[in-house]
Each structure stands twice: as C-alpha cells, then as structure tokens.
Amino acid sequence: MLSHKIDQNTELKLLERHHAEAVFRLVDANRDHLRPWMFWVDDTKTVSDSETFIQKALEGFARGTEIHLGIWVDGEMAGIVGAHTIDPIKSYAEIGYWLGKGFQGRGIMTRAVRALIDDLLGERGLNRVEIRCAASNRRSQAVAERLGFRREGRLKKATPVRGGFEDLLIFGMLAEEWRSGKKDMGR
Ligand SMILES: CC(C)(COP(=O)(O)OP(=O)(O)OC[C@H]1O[C@@H](n2cnc3c(N)ncnc32)[C@H](O)[C@@H]1OP(=O)(O)O)[C@@H](O)C(=O)NCCC(=O)NCCS
C-alpha cells in the first residue's frame, strides 16, 4: 500500500483493485452530484466497471503517464484526485478530482491537490501542471484559484456539460511559480 497522510484525518492512497468496491459505492451514492461534470458517471454501472478503471489507472501508473489516488477521511473513501495525463516529453500533467457531496466545504480537495502538485512538480520534476474545468464549475475553479493557479485560457464549447457543450477554462502552474509561492505564501 502506497499512502501519504495530508493531515491527521486525511490520507491519500494509490488506488488498487481492492478499492473498487469503495469507489463504486461512493460514485453510486453521488450520481446526481457528479453527473454534470464527470462524463464517466453513467458508464460506471457495477463494481467491475470501477475495477476496470483502477486496472487501467495502475497500468498508466506503471508507465509513468497517470497517477490516481483515493482520498480517505477517517478511514472512509471521500473522493479521488489524480493526474490522468502525465507527459514526460512536454514535462506537464493534467490534474482531475472529485469528492462525494458530503465531503465538500472542508478544504479536503485543496489539500489533496496541493500534495499531488508537490509530487508532480517536486519529486517527479515536471515543469507545469494544468487544471481544466467547465466555465460554470465554480467550485472546481475555486480549488485552482485557492492554490494560486493562473487562468491562462478559455476553449470555446470544449467540454460536455448537461447534454450540451460549455467553454473550458485552463488554469496553469509552473514549477518555478509553485516553488516561489511556497516560499511567499507558506503553501
Ligand atoms: C470540485 C470539488 C472537488 C470542490 O470541492 P470543495 O469542497 O469545494 O473544495 P475543497 O475540498 O478544497 O474545500 C473548499 C471549501 O472548504 C472551505 N475550507 C474549510 N477549511 C479549509 C481549508 N483548510 N483550506 C481550504 N478551504 C477550506 C473553503 O472555504 C471552501 O468552502 P466553500 O466553497 O463552501 O466556500 C467538488 O465540488 C466536487 O467534487 N465537484 C464535483 C466533481 C467536479 O466538479 N470535479 C472537478 C471537475 S473539473
């Protein structure tokens, strides 16, 4: 088990096959909450779909092109944070995340994303990370803004939301900015 504590109650653990049941239960209990933003929700119909996701995630982890971490709060699965794209040639990663509805509003995701970025821009030595989110997804944008990301662009009608397409906002952070932000803001 690979794990990293981010505070007294909260732990990040590399997703493994035996977490599939917990992942599926959380998705199943939060379909209405997740559906507007996570395109895969309705394709997650059984525990075996969550197993397949984890299997692919682990293959990506072994290749060094993905990392997906379960977020555990007081021993209960609360959500997932990860980089679904890690590109060693371009030296960048794209981060994605979600929480069960009842775990929102406590700063859990901001701390989880901060720990992941420390790994991506520190330990793994990447040059840049991105967070991309729908223009109407204020909570997701707030995570990026709280961590000091710069809004760099807007792609027109580039992401599916509620049966239509919405503009996609791109937030970026460079390794040098992250390092100096850590010094200046105690991040
Ligand atoms: C996006 C998502 C993860 C954000 O969750 P969140 O709870 O708003 O984010 P955090 O866990 O960082 O918590 C921040 C909230 O906790 C509060 N908070 C409390 N203690 C805090 C702390 N120590 N540090 C930071 N924030 C803290 C903040 O004020 C903020 O509250 P508010 O938004 O109610 O004002 C969540 O809304 C979600 O899963 N949405 C559905 C899936 C999704 O949209 N994923 C992203 C796709 S791009």
PDB file of N, CA and C in Angstrom, residues 44-78:
ATOM      1  N   THR A  44     -20.384   4.016 -15.262  1.00  0.00           N
ATOM      2  CA  THR A  44     -19.966   3.257 -14.070  1.00  0.00           C
ATOM      3  C   THR A  44     -21.214   2.604 -13.490  1.00  0.00           C
ATOM      4  N   LYS A  45     -21.461   1.355 -13.938  1.00  0.00           N
ATOM      5  CA  LYS A  45     -22.726   0.706 -13.583  1.00  0.00           C
ATOM      6  C   LYS A  45     -22.551  -0.350 -12.506  1.00  0.00           C
ATOM      7  N   THR A  46     -21.358  -0.950 -12.415  1.00  0.00           N
ATOM      8  CA  THR A  46     -21.119  -2.042 -11.459  1.00  0.00           C
ATOM      9  C   THR A  46     -19.706  -1.902 -10.870  1.00  0.00           C
ATOM     10  N   VAL A  47     -19.453  -2.683  -9.809  1.00  0.00           N
ATOM     11  CA  VAL A  47     -18.113  -2.684  -9.200  1.00  0.00           C
ATOM     12  C   VAL A  47     -17.061  -3.063 -10.244  1.00  0.00           C
ATOM     13  N   SER A  48     -17.452  -3.925 -11.163  1.00  0.00           N
ATOM     14  CA  SER A  48     -16.482  -4.360 -12.173  1.00  0.00           C
ATOM     15  C   SER A  48     -16.045  -3.178 -13.064  1.00  0.00           C
ATOM     16  N   ASP A  49     -16.935  -2.197 -13.294  1.00  0.00           N
ATOM     17  CA  ASP A  49     -16.518  -1.000 -14.052  1.00  0.00           C
ATOM     18  C   ASP A  49     -15.453  -0.215 -13.269  1.00  0.00           C
ATOM     19  N   SER A  50     -15.621  -0.153 -11.948  1.00  0.00           N
ATOM     20  CA  SER A  50     -14.616   0.546 -11.123  1.00  0.00           C
ATOM     21  C   SER A  50     -13.314  -0.237 -11.120  1.00  0.00           C
ATOM     22  N   GLU A  51     -13.405  -1.573 -11.129  1.00  0.00           N
ATOM     23  CA  GLU A  51     -12.191  -2.409 -11.208  1.00  0.00           C
ATOM     24  C   GLU A  51     -11.444  -2.141 -12.512  1.00  0.00           C
ATOM     25  N   THR A  52     -12.202  -2.052 -13.600  1.00  0.00           N
ATOM     26  CA  THR A  52     -11.577  -1.794 -14.909  1.00  0.00           C
ATOM     27  C   THR A  52     -10.867  -0.437 -14.903  1.00  0.00           C
ATOM     28  N   PHE A  53     -11.538   0.578 -14.316  1.00  0.00           N
ATOM     29  CA  PHE A  53     -10.918   1.906 -14.222  1.00  0.00           C
ATOM     30  C   PHE A  53      -9.600   1.816 -13.453  1.00  0.00           C
ATOM     31  N   ILE A  54      -9.631   1.115 -12.306  1.00  0.00           N
ATOM     32  CA  ILE A  54      -8.431   1.032 -11.462  1.00  0.00           C
ATOM     33  C   ILE A  54      -7.323   0.255 -12.181  1.00  0.00           C
ATOM     34  N   GLN A  55      -7.709  -0.812 -12.870  1.00  0.00           N
ATOM     35  CA  GLN A  55      -6.721  -1.600 -13.624  1.00  0.00           C
ATOM     36  C   GLN A  55      -5.998  -0.719 -14.654  1.00  0.00           C
ATOM     37  N   LYS A  56      -6.781   0.078 -15.396  1.00  0.00           N
ATOM     38  CA  LYS A  56      -6.175   0.966 -16.415  1.00  0.00           C
ATOM     39  C   LYS A  56      -5.317   2.029 -15.729  1.00  0.00           C
ATOM     40  N   ALA A  57      -5.820   2.535 -14.585  1.00  0.00           N
ATOM     41  CA  ALA A  57      -5.073   3.563 -13.847  1.00  0.00           C
ATOM     42  C   ALA A  57      -3.725   3.006 -13.395  1.00  0.00           C
ATOM     43  N   LEU A  58      -3.712   1.743 -12.951  1.00  0.00           N
ATOM     44  CA  LEU A  58      -2.455   1.141 -12.484  1.00  0.00           C
ATOM     45  C   LEU A  58      -1.493   0.894 -13.650  1.00  0.00           C
ATOM     46  N   GLU A  59      -2.056   0.550 -14.811  1.00  0.00           N
ATOM     47  CA  GLU A  59      -1.193   0.378 -15.991  1.00  0.00           C
ATOM     48  C   GLU A  59      -0.537   1.718 -16.348  1.00  0.00           C
ATOM     49  N   GLY A  60      -1.333   2.786 -16.279  1.00  0.00           N
ATOM     50  CA  GLY A  60      -0.804   4.137 -16.539  1.00  0.00           C
ATOM     51  C   GLY A  60       0.244   4.529 -15.509  1.00  0.00           C
ATOM     52  N   PHE A  61      -0.003   4.156 -14.259  1.00  0.00           N
ATOM     53  CA  PHE A  61       0.960   4.455 -13.186  1.00  0.00           C
ATOM     54  C   PHE A  61       2.295   3.762 -13.479  1.00  0.00           C
ATOM     55  N   ALA A  62       2.210   2.496 -13.907  1.00  0.00           N
ATOM     56  CA  ALA A  62       3.434   1.734 -14.202  1.00  0.00           C
ATOM     57  C   ALA A  62       4.198   2.363 -15.376  1.00  0.00           C
ATOM     58  N   ARG A  63       3.441   2.906 -16.346  1.00  0.00           N
ATOM     59  CA  ARG A  63       4.103   3.556 -17.500  1.00  0.00           C
ATOM     60  C   ARG A  63       4.636   4.946 -17.140  1.00  0.00           C
ATOM     61  N   GLY A  64       4.151   5.495 -16.007  1.00  0.00           N
ATOM     62  CA  GLY A  64       4.531   6.859 -15.608  1.00  0.00           C
ATOM     63  C   GLY A  64       3.709   7.925 -16.292  1.00  0.00           C
ATOM     64  N   THR A  65       2.540   7.534 -16.840  1.00  0.00           N
ATOM     65  CA  THR A  65       1.720   8.516 -17.566  1.00  0.00           C
ATOM     66  C   THR A  65       0.444   8.910 -16.808  1.00  0.00           C
ATOM     67  N   GLU A  66       0.193   8.283 -15.662  1.00  0.00           N
ATOM     68  CA  GLU A  66      -1.017   8.582 -14.866  1.00  0.00           C
ATOM     69  C   GLU A  66      -0.725   8.296 -13.410  1.00  0.00           C
ATOM     70  N   ILE A  67      -1.476   9.004 -12.542  1.00  0.00           N
ATOM     71  CA  ILE A  67      -1.495   8.590 -11.129  1.00  0.00           C
ATOM     72  C   ILE A  67      -2.871   8.918 -10.570  1.00  0.00           C
ATOM     73  N   HIS A  68      -3.481   7.967  -9.884  1.00  0.00           N
ATOM     74  CA  HIS A  68      -4.824   8.171  -9.324  1.00  0.00           C
ATOM     75  C   HIS A  68      -4.806   7.767  -7.862  1.00  0.00           C
ATOM     76  N   LEU A  69      -5.199   8.693  -7.000  1.00  0.00           N
ATOM     77  CA  LEU A  69      -5.121   8.460  -5.557  1.00  0.00           C
ATOM     78  C   LEU A  69      -6.505   8.532  -4.935  1.00  0.00           C
ATOM     79  N   GLY A  70      -6.832   7.550  -4.105  1.00  0.00           N
ATOM     80  CA  GLY A  70      -8.056   7.641  -3.320  1.00  0.00           C
ATOM     81  C   GLY A  70      -7.826   8.593  -2.164  1.00  0.00           C
ATOM     82  N   ILE A  71      -8.859   9.368  -1.826  1.00  0.00           N
ATOM     83  CA  ILE A  71      -8.778  10.264  -0.661  1.00  0.00           C
ATOM     84  C   ILE A  71      -9.602   9.605   0.441  1.00  0.00           C
ATOM     85  N   TRP A  72      -8.948   9.328   1.568  1.00  0.00           N
ATOM     86  CA  TRP A  72      -9.607   8.625   2.679  1.00  0.00           C
ATOM     87  C   TRP A  72      -9.676   9.558   3.871  1.00  0.00           C
ATOM     88  N   VAL A  73     -10.879   9.758   4.393  1.00  0.00           N
ATOM     89  CA  VAL A  73     -11.077  10.634   5.558  1.00  0.00           C
ATOM     90  C   VAL A  73     -11.600   9.761   6.691  1.00  0.00           C
ATOM     91  N   ASP A  74     -10.849   9.716   7.776  1.00  0.00           N
ATOM     92  CA  ASP A  74     -11.205   8.858   8.920  1.00  0.00           C
ATOM     93  C   ASP A  74     -11.540   7.434   8.450  1.00  0.00           C
ATOM     94  N   GLY A  75     -10.749   6.936   7.518  1.00  0.00           N
ATOM     95  CA  GLY A  75     -10.898   5.559   7.041  1.00  0.00           C
ATOM     96  C   GLY A  75     -11.994   5.364   6.008  1.00  0.00           C
ATOM     97  N   GLU A  76     -12.683   6.434   5.618  1.00  0.00           N
ATOM     98  CA  GLU A  76     -13.780   6.318   4.644  1.00  0.00           C
ATOM     99  C   GLU A  76     -13.350   6.960   3.323  1.00  0.00           C
ATOM    100  N   MET A  77     -13.677   6.311   2.207  1.00  0.00           N
ATOM    101  CA  MET A  77     -13.318   6.924   0.931  1.00  0.00           C
ATOM    102  C   MET A  77     -14.156   8.180   0.682  1.00  0.00           C
ATOM    103  N   ALA A  78     -13.473   9.313   0.375  1.00  0.00           N
ATOM    104  CA  ALA A  78     -14.146  10.608   0.208  1.00  0.00           C
ATOM    105  C   ALA A  78     -14.142  11.070  -1.246  1.00  0.00           C
TER     106      ALA A  78
END
